[in-house]
């Protein structure tokens, strides 16, 4: 192999490793937030984990060669499409399961360590925080899907209007409208907690 070609191959391999490391750091940085978004939409832990994992794999396989600043909107667009697919499948599955003569088992047991209060906070304060978080999750879950999606992408993930519009496949004006309506609905719902 000529020396010039060998140098190009070495640089290409080095760039590939750098991209892989950058993509790995990006995926690690969005993993928890993406799970929260998926869990809020799907209300099922395993489905949310599957949606996030599928979105990460698709981003890594199809879009790793894109510039790093494009990854975040692309990732959330992929995640939203995966959530929508899972919701459709669940809807069909639920309609089919309703006609079957048996009931599903609810063998899921709660992890007692995860349910234990944090030792750093007094029990009363921890209870207040838990109640506030539960109320917020319930209020966000009651929002229409597009408002919920905009609210979570803007507040939890910190996307700006343009990135949110790209991730959702809509106009920036639509993002602003949905975000305003979501905030107004949440303020009305949670006014007694504030």
Tab-separated table of C-alpha atoms in Angstrom, residues 14-180:
chain	number	residue	atom	x	y	z
A	14	UNK	CA	-8.504	8.010	13.976
A	15	UNK	CA	-11.434	10.240	12.938
A	16	UNK	CA	-13.767	7.251	13.227
A	17	UNK	CA	-12.622	6.550	16.794
A	18	UNK	CA	-12.993	10.213	17.737
A	19	UNK	CA	-16.528	10.239	16.313
A	20	UNK	CA	-17.395	7.039	18.168
A	21	UNK	CA	-16.190	8.515	21.466
A	22	UNK	CA	-18.087	11.761	20.869
A	23	UNK	CA	-21.244	9.845	19.975
A	24	UNK	CA	-20.863	7.679	23.070
A	25	UNK	CA	-20.558	10.768	25.274
A	26	UNK	CA	-23.583	12.343	23.588
A	27	UNK	CA	-25.712	9.228	24.078
A	28	UNK	CA	-24.657	8.959	27.722
A	29	UNK	CA	-25.622	12.603	28.253
A	30	UNK	CA	-29.169	12.185	26.885
A	31	UNK	CA	-29.955	8.682	28.138
A	32	UNK	CA	-31.732	9.565	31.393
A	33	UNK	CA	-33.644	12.505	29.943
A	34	UNK	CA	-34.724	10.444	26.954
A	35	UNK	CA	-35.918	7.686	29.279
A	36	UNK	CA	-38.007	10.176	31.268
A	37	UNK	CA	-39.575	11.512	28.076
A	38	UNK	CA	-40.330	8.008	26.793
A	39	UNK	CA	-41.654	6.881	30.172
A	40	UNK	CA	-43.968	9.904	30.397
A	41	UNK	CA	-45.368	9.105	26.976
A	42	UNK	CA	-45.569	5.321	27.249
A	43	UNK	CA	-46.181	4.891	31.000
A	44	UNK	CA	-44.348	1.585	30.912
A	45	UNK	CA	-40.750	1.217	32.024
A	46	UNK	CA	-39.696	-1.605	29.691
A	47	UNK	CA	-41.300	0.008	26.635
A	48	UNK	CA	-39.552	3.286	27.497
A	49	UNK	CA	-36.198	1.512	27.800
A	50	UNK	CA	-36.782	-0.210	24.458
A	51	UNK	CA	-37.694	3.076	22.763
A	52	UNK	CA	-34.561	4.809	24.038
A	53	UNK	CA	-32.310	1.909	23.120
A	54	UNK	CA	-33.787	1.671	19.615
A	55	UNK	CA	-33.396	5.428	19.091
A	56	UNK	CA	-29.768	5.285	20.230
A	57	UNK	CA	-28.982	2.372	17.921
A	58	UNK	CA	-30.628	4.019	14.945
A	59	UNK	CA	-28.767	7.285	15.546
A	60	UNK	CA	-25.459	5.428	15.837
A	61	UNK	CA	-26.075	3.315	12.739
A	62	UNK	CA	-27.578	5.891	10.404
A	63	UNK	CA	-26.440	9.330	11.567
A	64	UNK	CA	-23.091	9.000	13.336
A	65	UNK	CA	-21.371	10.637	10.365
A	66	UNK	CA	-23.481	13.793	10.750
A	67	UNK	CA	-22.032	16.814	12.574
A	68	UNK	CA	-22.356	16.539	16.365
A	69	UNK	CA	-24.646	19.591	16.621
A	70	UNK	CA	-27.254	17.714	14.541
A	71	UNK	CA	-27.336	14.667	16.804
A	72	UNK	CA	-29.654	16.046	19.493
A	73	UNK	CA	-32.590	17.035	17.232
A	74	UNK	CA	-32.119	13.883	15.151
A	75	UNK	CA	-32.064	11.696	18.245
A	76	UNK	CA	-35.263	13.185	19.639
A	77	UNK	CA	-36.982	12.895	16.273
A	78	UNK	CA	-36.045	9.209	16.125
A	79	UNK	CA	-37.175	8.741	19.741
A	80	UNK	CA	-40.519	10.397	19.051
A	81	UNK	CA	-41.095	8.145	16.036
A	82	UNK	CA	-40.235	5.082	18.122
A	83	UNK	CA	-42.612	6.187	20.899
A	84	UNK	CA	-45.384	6.670	18.351
A	85	UNK	CA	-44.731	3.181	16.914
A	86	UNK	CA	-44.893	1.603	20.371
A	87	UNK	CA	-48.119	3.474	21.180
A	88	UNK	CA	-49.700	2.178	17.965
A	89	UNK	CA	-48.596	-1.381	18.694
A	90	UNK	CA	-49.885	-1.149	22.237
A	91	UNK	CA	-53.221	0.134	20.998
A	92	UNK	CA	-53.597	-2.799	18.631
A	93	UNK	CA	-52.348	-5.265	21.264
A	94	UNK	CA	-54.781	-3.902	23.864
A	95	UNK	CA	-57.715	-4.246	21.473
A	96	UNK	CA	-56.758	-7.843	20.759
A	97	UNK	CA	-56.048	-8.717	24.403
A	98	UNK	CA	-59.439	-7.341	25.467
A	99	UNK	CA	-61.127	-10.178	23.618
A	100	UNK	CA	-59.039	-12.940	25.175
A	101	UNK	CA	-60.530	-14.800	28.154
A	102	UNK	CA	-57.566	-14.431	30.516
A	103	UNK	CA	-56.234	-11.461	32.452
A	104	UNK	CA	-52.606	-10.355	32.399
A	105	UNK	CA	-50.502	-11.067	35.472
A	106	UNK	CA	-49.144	-8.113	37.388
A	107	UNK	CA	-46.138	-9.863	38.895
A	108	UNK	CA	-43.982	-6.762	38.845
A	109	UNK	CA	-42.731	-6.230	42.362
A	110	UNK	CA	-41.409	-2.912	43.504
A	111	UNK	CA	-37.783	-2.656	44.539
A	112	UNK	CA	-37.862	-1.915	48.292
A	113	UNK	CA	-34.503	-0.101	48.151
A	114	UNK	CA	-35.698	2.228	45.402
A	115	UNK	CA	-38.842	3.002	47.405
A	116	UNK	CA	-36.922	3.806	50.593
A	117	UNK	CA	-36.642	7.502	51.450
A	118	UNK	CA	-33.341	9.253	50.899
A	119	UNK	CA	-31.374	9.503	54.161
A	120	UNK	CA	-30.243	13.075	53.385
A	121	UNK	CA	-33.729	14.604	53.567
A	122	UNK	CA	-36.100	14.633	56.521
A	123	UNK	CA	-39.064	12.339	55.993
A	124	UNK	CA	-41.614	15.171	55.837
A	125	UNK	CA	-39.612	17.109	53.236
A	126	UNK	CA	-39.098	13.944	51.186
A	127	UNK	CA	-42.855	13.307	51.270
A	128	UNK	CA	-43.553	16.844	50.047
A	129	UNK	CA	-41.073	16.431	47.189
A	130	UNK	CA	-42.514	13.046	46.235
A	131	UNK	CA	-46.043	14.448	46.209
A	132	UNK	CA	-44.961	17.415	44.084
A	133	UNK	CA	-43.146	15.170	41.605
A	134	UNK	CA	-46.132	12.825	41.407
A	135	UNK	CA	-48.484	15.755	40.797
A	136	UNK	CA	-46.191	17.153	38.106
A	137	UNK	CA	-45.867	13.770	36.372
A	138	UNK	CA	-49.646	13.332	36.466
A	139	UNK	CA	-50.205	16.864	35.106
A	140	UNK	CA	-47.645	16.394	32.319
A	141	UNK	CA	-49.195	13.017	31.502
A	142	UNK	CA	-52.614	14.650	31.165
A	143	UNK	CA	-51.371	17.151	28.580
A	144	UNK	CA	-52.193	16.528	24.914
A	145	UNK	CA	-49.359	14.576	23.282
A	146	UNK	CA	-47.825	17.464	21.302
A	147	UNK	CA	-47.876	19.796	24.322
A	148	UNK	CA	-46.319	17.071	26.445
A	149	UNK	CA	-43.612	16.456	23.871
A	150	UNK	CA	-42.759	20.162	23.506
A	151	UNK	CA	-42.726	20.701	27.263
A	152	UNK	CA	-40.400	17.757	27.907
A	153	UNK	CA	-38.021	18.592	25.063
A	154	UNK	CA	-37.809	22.267	26.047
A	155	UNK	CA	-37.612	21.910	29.836
A	156	UNK	CA	-36.114	18.491	30.488
A	157	UNK	CA	-33.757	18.299	27.540
A	158	UNK	CA	-33.159	22.018	27.147
A	159	UNK	CA	-33.648	22.148	23.378
A	160	UNK	CA	-34.255	25.580	21.901
A	161	UNK	CA	-37.272	26.373	19.722
A	162	UNK	CA	-35.485	25.565	16.460
A	163	UNK	CA	-34.100	22.235	17.695
A	164	UNK	CA	-37.474	21.266	19.165
A	165	UNK	CA	-39.197	22.086	15.866
A	166	UNK	CA	-36.690	19.933	14.000
A	167	UNK	CA	-37.065	17.054	16.475
A	168	UNK	CA	-40.859	17.184	16.243
A	169	UNK	CA	-41.072	17.846	12.523
A	170	UNK	CA	-43.161	21.006	12.869
A	171	UNK	CA	-42.769	24.771	12.603
A	172	UNK	CA	-41.181	26.953	15.257
A	173	UNK	CA	-44.502	28.764	15.663
A	174	UNK	CA	-46.185	25.466	16.455
A	175	UNK	CA	-43.531	24.732	19.097
A	176	UNK	CA	-44.110	28.131	20.720
A	177	UNK	CA	-47.882	27.655	20.714
A	178	UNK	CA	-47.757	24.151	22.200
A	179	UNK	CA	-45.212	25.220	24.820
A	180	UNK	CA	-47.308	28.220	25.880
